[in-house]
Amino acid sequence: MSTPQAPDSQLPTSVADAATLLGKAISQVQRVIVGQEHMVQQLMVALLAKGHCLLEGVPGVAKTLAVRSFATVVGGDFARVQFTPDLVPSDIVGTRIYSAKAESFEIELGPVFVNFVLADEINRAPAKVQSAMLELMAEKQVSIAGRTYPAPKPFIVIATQNPVESEGVYPLPEAQRDRFLLKVDVPYPRGNEELEILRRMSVSPPEADVVLNPAVVRHLQDMASNVFVHNLVAEYIVRLVLATRTPADFNMPDLTSVIQIGCSPRATLGLVAASRALALINGRDYVLPTDVQAVARDVMAHRIVLGFDAVADNVSVTDVVDRILAMVPAPTPVWNDQQRQASHQQHAHQPGHN
């Protein structure tokens, strides 16, 4: 489904201009969605970081509406795929069909070749359909009949899943969960928000306006990838990930039996990418430890596998991440303009800098 395109807008040249534009886009989504500020912000973080996002929450908490509104604001093409147990991979990525007119086989591409794919209730699909999404999410391409078809740019998969149903549900395997940059828990709205939902949605519901377009999004993604990460912050990120693998080395021996599998290196890269995106949204061209802490739970929690006893004791993965954040000391960089400019010049001359 095509969404209306934003008029050709000037590309933001400064971090302040980018932050203003991103704030305008987020506020447009908030016109439709009451509350859920964290979810809306994390959707923008995932987009800027060129990652995918998994939303988990009970039915009716506006997961699908938020994604639809977000896709409208950002511009580009949008498709919703309702995952069901009877789906087959060709329903998602496409297949070969025989053309009697041409007397040959032609490739019919699936609905996923758009800028935004909403994979609704992804855990309802069987394993072979979920695995068909792996190449698409990791490589942003699909192979059909020996040929490779790239996804459009920008490209993001936003999946939803319902945590309470167990009938006819196929839990996402670890390899599939690891492909999502962020996993965001979507809670119930608070009492005042519920009243605002009643007031806003009981009449003609508001609609979001188009703010961005694919060209602007690609430019903002490039700006996010150029946000400066200090060595102290990079080392802090690595320590956070290492603490999930060998917690005893970080004065948390009690977590050794709790954590069965720690975070993969994809979590390290995800923390850097998500922190850069959040820094750009906040109007900064450098990452602070607070940016890392703000995205750590959504980047790390779904990549940690707890042991059997911990699951039996109802240990929460988010509590484990919070404990790691509390125990691993964060650096306290002190900036002044002269030092920051020197660091930027040194960073810009490093070979291989993106």
Short mmCIF file of C-alpha atoms in Angstrom, two decimals:
data_model
loop_
_atom_site.label_atom_id
_atom_site.label_comp_id
_atom_site.label_asym_id
_atom_site.label_seq_id
_atom_site.Cartn_x
_atom_site.Cartn_y
_atom_site.Cartn_z
CA MET A 1 0.00 0.00 0.00
CA SER A 2 1.40 3.40 -0.97
CA THR A 3 1.21 6.24 1.48
CA PRO A 4 1.07 9.90 0.45
CA GLN A 5 4.49 11.31 -0.26
CA ALA A 6 5.73 14.38 1.52
CA PRO A 7 6.56 17.34 -0.69
CA ASP A 8 10.22 17.64 -1.61
CA SER A 9 11.72 19.08 1.55
CA GLN A 10 15.18 20.42 2.04
CA LEU A 11 17.64 17.99 3.57
CA PRO A 12 18.65 19.00 7.11
CA THR A 13 22.24 20.20 7.20
CA SER A 14 22.83 20.52 10.94
CA VAL A 15 22.13 18.29 13.92
CA ALA A 16 19.76 20.93 15.30
CA ASP A 17 17.75 20.94 12.04
CA ALA A 18 17.63 17.13 12.07
CA ALA A 19 16.45 17.06 15.70
CA THR A 20 13.72 19.63 14.92
CA LEU A 21 12.50 17.60 11.94
CA LEU A 22 12.53 14.34 13.92
CA GLY A 23 10.68 16.01 16.79
CA LYS A 24 8.03 17.21 14.34
CA ALA A 25 7.67 13.66 12.95
CA ILE A 26 7.35 12.12 16.41
CA SER A 27 4.78 14.73 17.47
CA GLN A 28 2.67 13.88 14.41
CA VAL A 29 2.52 10.25 15.52
CA GLN A 30 1.62 11.42 19.01
CA ARG A 31 -1.37 13.27 17.53
CA VAL A 32 -2.88 9.86 16.86
CA ILE A 33 -1.35 7.71 19.62
CA VAL A 34 -2.14 8.65 23.21
CA GLY A 35 0.82 8.05 25.52
CA GLN A 36 3.26 5.28 24.54
CA GLU A 37 6.01 7.90 24.11
CA HIS A 38 8.69 5.27 24.61
CA MET A 39 7.33 3.02 21.86
CA VAL A 40 7.06 5.89 19.35
CA GLN A 41 10.57 7.10 20.13
CA GLN A 42 12.02 3.61 19.78
CA LEU A 43 10.34 3.19 16.38
CA MET A 44 12.23 6.28 15.24
CA VAL A 45 15.45 4.97 16.81
CA ALA A 46 15.08 1.70 14.89
CA LEU A 47 14.49 3.58 11.62
CA LEU A 48 17.52 5.85 12.05
CA ALA A 49 19.71 2.91 13.11
CA LYS A 50 18.62 0.86 10.05
CA GLY A 51 17.32 -1.87 12.35
CA HIS A 52 14.09 -3.76 12.88
CA CYS A 53 11.72 -3.51 15.83
CA LEU A 54 9.59 -6.07 17.68
CA LEU A 55 6.61 -4.77 19.64
CA GLU A 56 5.15 -7.01 22.33
CA GLY A 57 1.90 -6.25 24.10
CA VAL A 58 -1.61 -7.49 24.71
CA PRO A 59 -4.24 -6.85 22.01
CA GLY A 60 -5.69 -3.36 21.82
CA VAL A 61 -2.77 -1.23 23.05
CA ALA A 62 -2.38 0.52 19.64
CA LYS A 63 0.63 -1.42 18.32
CA THR A 64 -0.73 -1.66 14.78
CA LEU A 65 -2.16 1.88 14.82
CA ALA A 66 1.20 3.25 15.96
CA VAL A 67 3.05 1.53 13.12
CA ARG A 68 0.50 2.67 10.53
CA SER A 69 0.72 6.27 11.79
CA PHE A 70 4.51 6.09 11.91
CA ALA A 71 4.70 4.85 8.31
CA THR A 72 2.38 7.65 7.20
CA VAL A 73 4.50 10.34 8.88
CA VAL A 74 7.78 8.97 7.50
CA GLY A 75 6.45 8.52 3.95
CA GLY A 76 7.32 5.74 1.52
CA ASP A 77 5.45 2.50 0.89
CA PHE A 78 3.79 0.48 3.63
CA ALA A 79 2.41 -3.06 3.73
CA ARG A 80 0.75 -5.00 6.51
CA VAL A 81 1.09 -8.78 6.51
CA GLN A 82 -1.20 -10.64 8.90
CA PHE A 83 0.69 -13.77 9.95
CA THR A 84 -1.43 -16.90 10.33
CA PRO A 85 -0.60 -20.61 10.81
CA ASP A 86 -1.50 -21.47 7.19
CA LEU A 87 0.99 -19.06 5.59
CA VAL A 88 3.78 -20.42 3.38
CA PRO A 89 7.05 -18.57 2.59
CA SER A 90 6.00 -17.70 -0.96
CA ASP A 91 3.07 -15.71 0.48
CA ILE A 92 5.60 -13.38 2.06
CA VAL A 93 8.60 -13.07 -0.28
CA GLY A 94 7.09 -14.08 -3.62
CA THR A 95 7.39 -17.01 -6.01
CA ARG A 96 7.71 -18.08 -9.63
CA ILE A 97 4.50 -18.25 -11.65
CA TYR A 98 4.02 -19.55 -15.16
CA SER A 99 2.95 -16.99 -17.75
CA ALA A 100 1.03 -18.65 -20.57
CA LYS A 101 1.38 -15.52 -22.69
CA ALA A 102 5.16 -15.43 -22.42
CA GLU A 103 5.43 -19.22 -22.21
CA SER A 104 7.94 -18.87 -19.38
CA PHE A 105 8.13 -18.49 -15.64
CA GLU A 106 8.02 -14.99 -14.16
CA ILE A 107 8.83 -13.80 -10.66
CA GLU A 108 5.93 -12.43 -8.67
CA LEU A 109 7.42 -10.48 -5.76
CA GLY A 110 5.68 -10.68 -2.39
CA PRO A 111 4.22 -7.86 -0.28
CA VAL A 112 7.46 -7.33 1.68
CA PHE A 113 9.12 -5.23 -1.04
CA VAL A 114 8.12 -1.91 0.52
CA ASN A 115 9.81 0.58 2.85
CA PHE A 116 7.80 -0.50 5.91
CA VAL A 117 6.64 -4.04 6.58
CA LEU A 118 4.25 -4.56 9.48
CA ALA A 119 4.48 -8.24 10.39
CA ASP A 120 1.36 -8.47 12.53
CA GLU A 121 1.34 -11.25 15.14
CA ILE A 122 4.55 -12.74 13.76
CA ASN A 123 4.53 -15.56 16.34
CA ARG A 124 1.39 -17.01 14.74
CA ALA A 125 3.36 -18.05 11.65
CA PRO A 126 5.11 -21.45 11.51
CA ALA A 127 8.88 -21.75 11.62
CA LYS A 128 9.42 -21.99 7.85
CA VAL A 129 7.66 -18.65 7.30
CA GLN A 130 9.62 -17.03 10.12
CA SER A 131 12.87 -18.33 8.61
CA ALA A 132 11.88 -16.87 5.24
CA MET A 133 12.12 -13.48 6.93
CA LEU A 134 15.68 -14.07 8.14
CA GLU A 135 17.47 -13.26 4.88
CA LEU A 136 15.17 -10.32 4.31
CA MET A 137 15.88 -8.85 7.75
CA ALA A 138 19.61 -9.60 7.91
CA GLU A 139 20.68 -8.97 4.30
CA LYS A 140 17.73 -6.80 3.17
CA GLN A 141 17.33 -8.97 0.11
CA VAL A 142 15.38 -12.05 -0.98
CA SER A 143 16.56 -14.95 -3.14
CA ILE A 144 13.93 -16.48 -5.42
CA ALA A 145 14.73 -19.14 -8.02
CA GLY A 146 18.44 -18.38 -7.93
CA ARG A 147 18.07 -14.62 -8.33
CA THR A 148 18.50 -11.98 -5.65
CA TYR A 149 16.08 -9.10 -5.25
CA PRO A 150 17.10 -6.21 -2.97
CA ALA A 151 14.61 -4.51 -0.67
CA PRO A 152 13.99 -0.78 -1.19
CA LYS A 153 15.79 1.82 0.91
CA PRO A 154 14.99 2.66 3.62
CA PHE A 155 13.67 -0.72 4.74
CA ILE A 156 12.40 -1.69 8.17
CA VAL A 157 10.41 -4.62 9.54
CA ILE A 158 8.21 -3.83 12.51
CA ALA A 159 6.70 -6.98 13.99
CA THR A 160 4.10 -7.37 16.72
CA GLN A 161 3.42 -10.31 18.96
CA ASN A 162 0.95 -11.13 21.68
CA PRO A 163 2.61 -12.42 24.89
CA VAL A 164 -0.49 -13.91 26.52
CA GLU A 165 -1.80 -16.39 23.95
CA SER A 166 -0.34 -19.88 23.82
CA GLU A 167 -2.83 -21.61 21.51
CA GLY A 168 -1.61 -21.84 17.90
CA VAL A 169 1.48 -19.76 18.59
CA TYR A 170 5.05 -20.50 17.50
CA PRO A 171 7.55 -18.72 19.78
CA LEU A 172 10.27 -16.86 17.91
CA PRO A 173 13.56 -18.78 17.96
CA GLU A 174 16.67 -17.06 19.34
CA ALA A 175 18.14 -16.56 15.84
CA GLN A 176 15.00 -14.73 14.75
CA ARG A 177 14.83 -12.56 17.89
CA ASP A 178 18.48 -11.62 17.44
CA ARG A 179 17.64 -10.07 14.05
CA PHE A 180 15.52 -7.42 15.77
CA LEU A 181 17.52 -4.40 16.87
CA LEU A 182 14.91 -3.52 19.51
CA LYS A 183 12.19 -5.38 21.36
CA VAL A 184 9.80 -2.93 22.98
CA ASP A 185 7.26 -3.94 25.61
CA VAL A 186 4.01 -2.00 25.10
CA PRO A 187 2.16 -1.60 28.43
CA TYR A 188 -1.44 -0.69 29.17
CA PRO A 189 -2.15 3.06 29.08
CA ARG A 190 -2.39 4.92 32.38
CA GLY A 191 -5.73 6.14 33.71
CA ASN A 192 -5.48 9.71 32.37
CA GLU A 193 -4.29 8.34 29.01
CA GLU A 194 -7.26 5.96 28.87
CA LEU A 195 -9.59 8.94 29.37
CA GLU A 196 -7.81 10.82 26.57
CA ILE A 197 -8.14 7.76 24.28
CA LEU A 198 -11.88 7.76 24.98
CA ARG A 199 -12.16 11.48 24.24
CA ARG A 200 -9.98 11.40 21.12
CA MET A 201 -11.13 8.17 19.49
CA SER A 202 -14.86 8.26 20.25
CA VAL A 203 -15.35 10.96 17.61
CA SER A 204 -13.62 11.32 14.24
CA PRO A 205 -10.09 10.08 15.08
CA PRO A 206 -7.15 12.35 14.17
CA GLU A 207 -4.84 11.52 11.29
CA ALA A 208 -1.12 12.10 11.04
CA ASP A 209 0.44 14.28 8.33
CA VAL A 210 3.37 13.28 6.14
CA VAL A 211 6.58 14.91 7.40
CA LEU A 212 9.48 12.98 5.84
CA ASN A 213 10.17 11.09 2.64
CA PRO A 214 12.57 8.23 1.78
CA ALA A 215 15.33 10.59 0.58
CA VAL A 216 15.21 12.59 3.82
CA VAL A 217 15.15 9.37 5.87
CA ARG A 218 18.27 8.05 4.11
CA HIS A 219 20.00 11.38 4.79
CA LEU A 220 19.00 11.24 8.47
CA GLN A 221 20.28 7.66 8.67
CA ASP A 222 23.65 8.84 7.33
CA MET A 223 23.70 11.65 9.89
CA ALA A 224 22.97 9.16 12.68
CA SER A 225 25.79 6.85 11.56
CA ASN A 226 28.21 9.80 11.78
CA VAL A 227 27.36 10.66 15.39
CA PHE A 228 30.59 10.59 17.39
CA VAL A 229 31.17 7.77 19.89
CA HIS A 230 33.99 8.38 22.37
CA ASN A 231 36.34 5.51 23.18
CA LEU A 232 35.19 5.55 26.81
CA VAL A 233 31.57 5.15 25.72
CA ALA A 234 32.52 2.38 23.27
CA GLU A 235 34.38 0.52 26.05
CA TYR A 236 31.34 0.98 28.32
CA ILE A 237 29.13 -0.66 25.68
CA VAL A 238 31.52 -3.60 25.39
CA ARG A 239 31.60 -4.03 29.17
CA LEU A 240 27.81 -4.12 29.33
CA VAL A 241 27.71 -6.93 26.76
CA LEU A 242 30.57 -8.85 28.38
CA ALA A 243 28.75 -8.66 31.71
CA THR A 244 25.95 -10.79 30.22
CA ARG A 245 28.45 -13.52 29.28
CA THR A 246 30.74 -13.56 32.33
CA PRO A 247 28.84 -11.77 35.10
CA ALA A 248 31.23 -13.07 37.77
CA ASP A 249 33.98 -10.87 36.27
CA PHE A 250 31.82 -7.84 37.03
CA ASN A 251 31.04 -8.67 40.68
CA MET A 252 27.75 -10.39 39.87
CA PRO A 253 28.48 -14.10 40.55
CA ASP A 254 24.82 -14.74 41.37
CA LEU A 255 23.89 -14.07 37.72
CA THR A 256 26.13 -16.90 36.48
CA SER A 257 23.42 -19.47 37.08
CA VAL A 258 20.65 -17.10 35.98
CA ILE A 259 21.97 -16.29 32.49
CA GLN A 260 22.31 -19.32 30.24
CA ILE A 261 23.28 -17.45 27.05
CA GLY A 262 24.54 -13.88 27.02
CA CYS A 263 24.30 -11.23 24.31
CA SER A 264 25.91 -11.75 20.92
CA PRO A 265 28.18 -9.21 19.19
CA ARG A 266 25.08 -8.07 17.34
CA ALA A 267 24.00 -6.51 20.66
CA THR A 268 27.25 -4.52 20.80
CA LEU A 269 26.68 -3.12 17.32
CA GLY A 270 23.01 -2.55 18.13
CA LEU A 271 23.82 -0.54 21.25
CA VAL A 272 26.13 1.73 19.26
CA ALA A 273 23.64 2.22 16.41
CA ALA A 274 20.66 2.81 18.69
CA SER A 275 22.64 5.20 20.94
CA ARG A 276 23.71 7.23 17.92
CA ALA A 277 20.12 7.46 16.71
CA LEU A 278 18.87 8.57 20.13
CA ALA A 279 21.62 11.19 20.37
CA LEU A 280 20.55 12.63 17.00
CA ILE A 281 16.89 12.71 18.11
CA ASN A 282 18.04 14.60 21.23
CA GLY A 283 19.96 17.12 19.09
CA ARG A 284 23.51 15.97 19.84
CA ASP A 285 26.33 14.92 17.51
CA TYR A 286 27.95 12.77 20.20
CA VAL A 287 26.78 9.83 22.33
CA LEU A 288 26.51 10.05 26.11
CA PRO A 289 26.40 7.06 28.50
CA THR A 290 22.80 8.04 29.27
CA ASP A 291 21.92 7.33 25.62
CA VAL A 292 23.34 3.82 26.00
CA GLN A 293 21.42 3.26 29.22
CA ALA A 294 18.18 4.49 27.62
CA VAL A 295 18.32 1.88 24.82
CA ALA A 296 20.09 -0.95 26.68
CA ARG A 297 16.96 -2.70 27.94
CA ASP A 298 15.30 -2.82 24.50
CA VAL A 299 18.51 -3.87 22.73
CA MET A 300 19.79 -6.47 25.23
CA ALA A 301 16.82 -8.08 27.00
CA HIS A 302 15.53 -10.19 24.11
CA ARG A 303 19.04 -11.46 23.35
CA ILE A 304 19.59 -12.94 26.82
CA VAL A 305 18.45 -16.51 27.43
CA LEU A 306 17.76 -17.34 31.07
CA GLY A 307 18.45 -20.71 32.66
CA PHE A 308 15.69 -23.17 33.52
CA ASP A 309 15.73 -22.39 37.25
CA ALA A 310 15.55 -18.64 36.59
CA VAL A 311 12.53 -19.11 34.30
CA ALA A 312 10.89 -21.34 36.94
CA ASP A 313 11.50 -18.63 39.54
CA ASN A 314 9.90 -16.00 37.26
CA VAL A 315 13.09 -13.97 36.97
CA SER A 316 12.55 -11.05 34.60
CA VAL A 317 15.10 -10.47 31.84
CA THR A 318 14.60 -6.72 32.15
CA ASP A 319 15.49 -6.94 35.84
CA VAL A 320 18.71 -8.72 34.86
CA VAL A 321 19.56 -5.92 32.40
CA ASP A 322 18.77 -3.28 35.03
CA ARG A 323 21.07 -5.05 37.48
CA ILE A 324 23.89 -5.07 34.91
CA LEU A 325 23.35 -1.36 34.21
CA ALA A 326 23.54 -0.68 37.95
CA MET A 327 26.71 -2.72 38.50
CA VAL A 328 28.80 -1.79 35.45
CA PRO A 329 30.18 1.72 36.06
CA ALA A 330 29.54 4.28 33.35
CA PRO A 331 32.19 6.78 32.26
CA THR A 332 31.64 10.45 33.03
CA PRO A 333 33.10 12.32 30.05
CA VAL A 334 33.56 16.05 30.57
CA TRP A 335 33.38 17.97 27.32
CA ASN A 336 34.46 21.43 26.42
CA ASP A 337 34.11 22.83 22.92
CA GLN A 338 37.84 22.84 22.16
CA GLN A 339 38.30 19.19 23.17
CA ARG A 340 35.18 18.13 21.28
CA GLN A 341 36.29 19.83 18.06
CA ALA A 342 39.72 18.21 18.33
CA SER A 343 38.11 14.82 18.90
CA HIS A 344 35.84 15.31 15.89
CA GLN A 345 38.78 16.22 13.65
CA GLN A 346 40.76 13.19 14.82
CA HIS A 347 37.68 10.97 14.38
CA ALA A 348 36.99 12.29 10.87
CA HIS A 349 40.54 11.47 9.71
CA GLN A 350 40.44 7.88 10.92
CA PRO A 351 40.44 5.41 8.02
CA GLY A 352 37.28 3.39 7.58
CA HIS A 353 35.09 5.94 9.36
CA ASN A 354 31.50 5.75 8.15
#
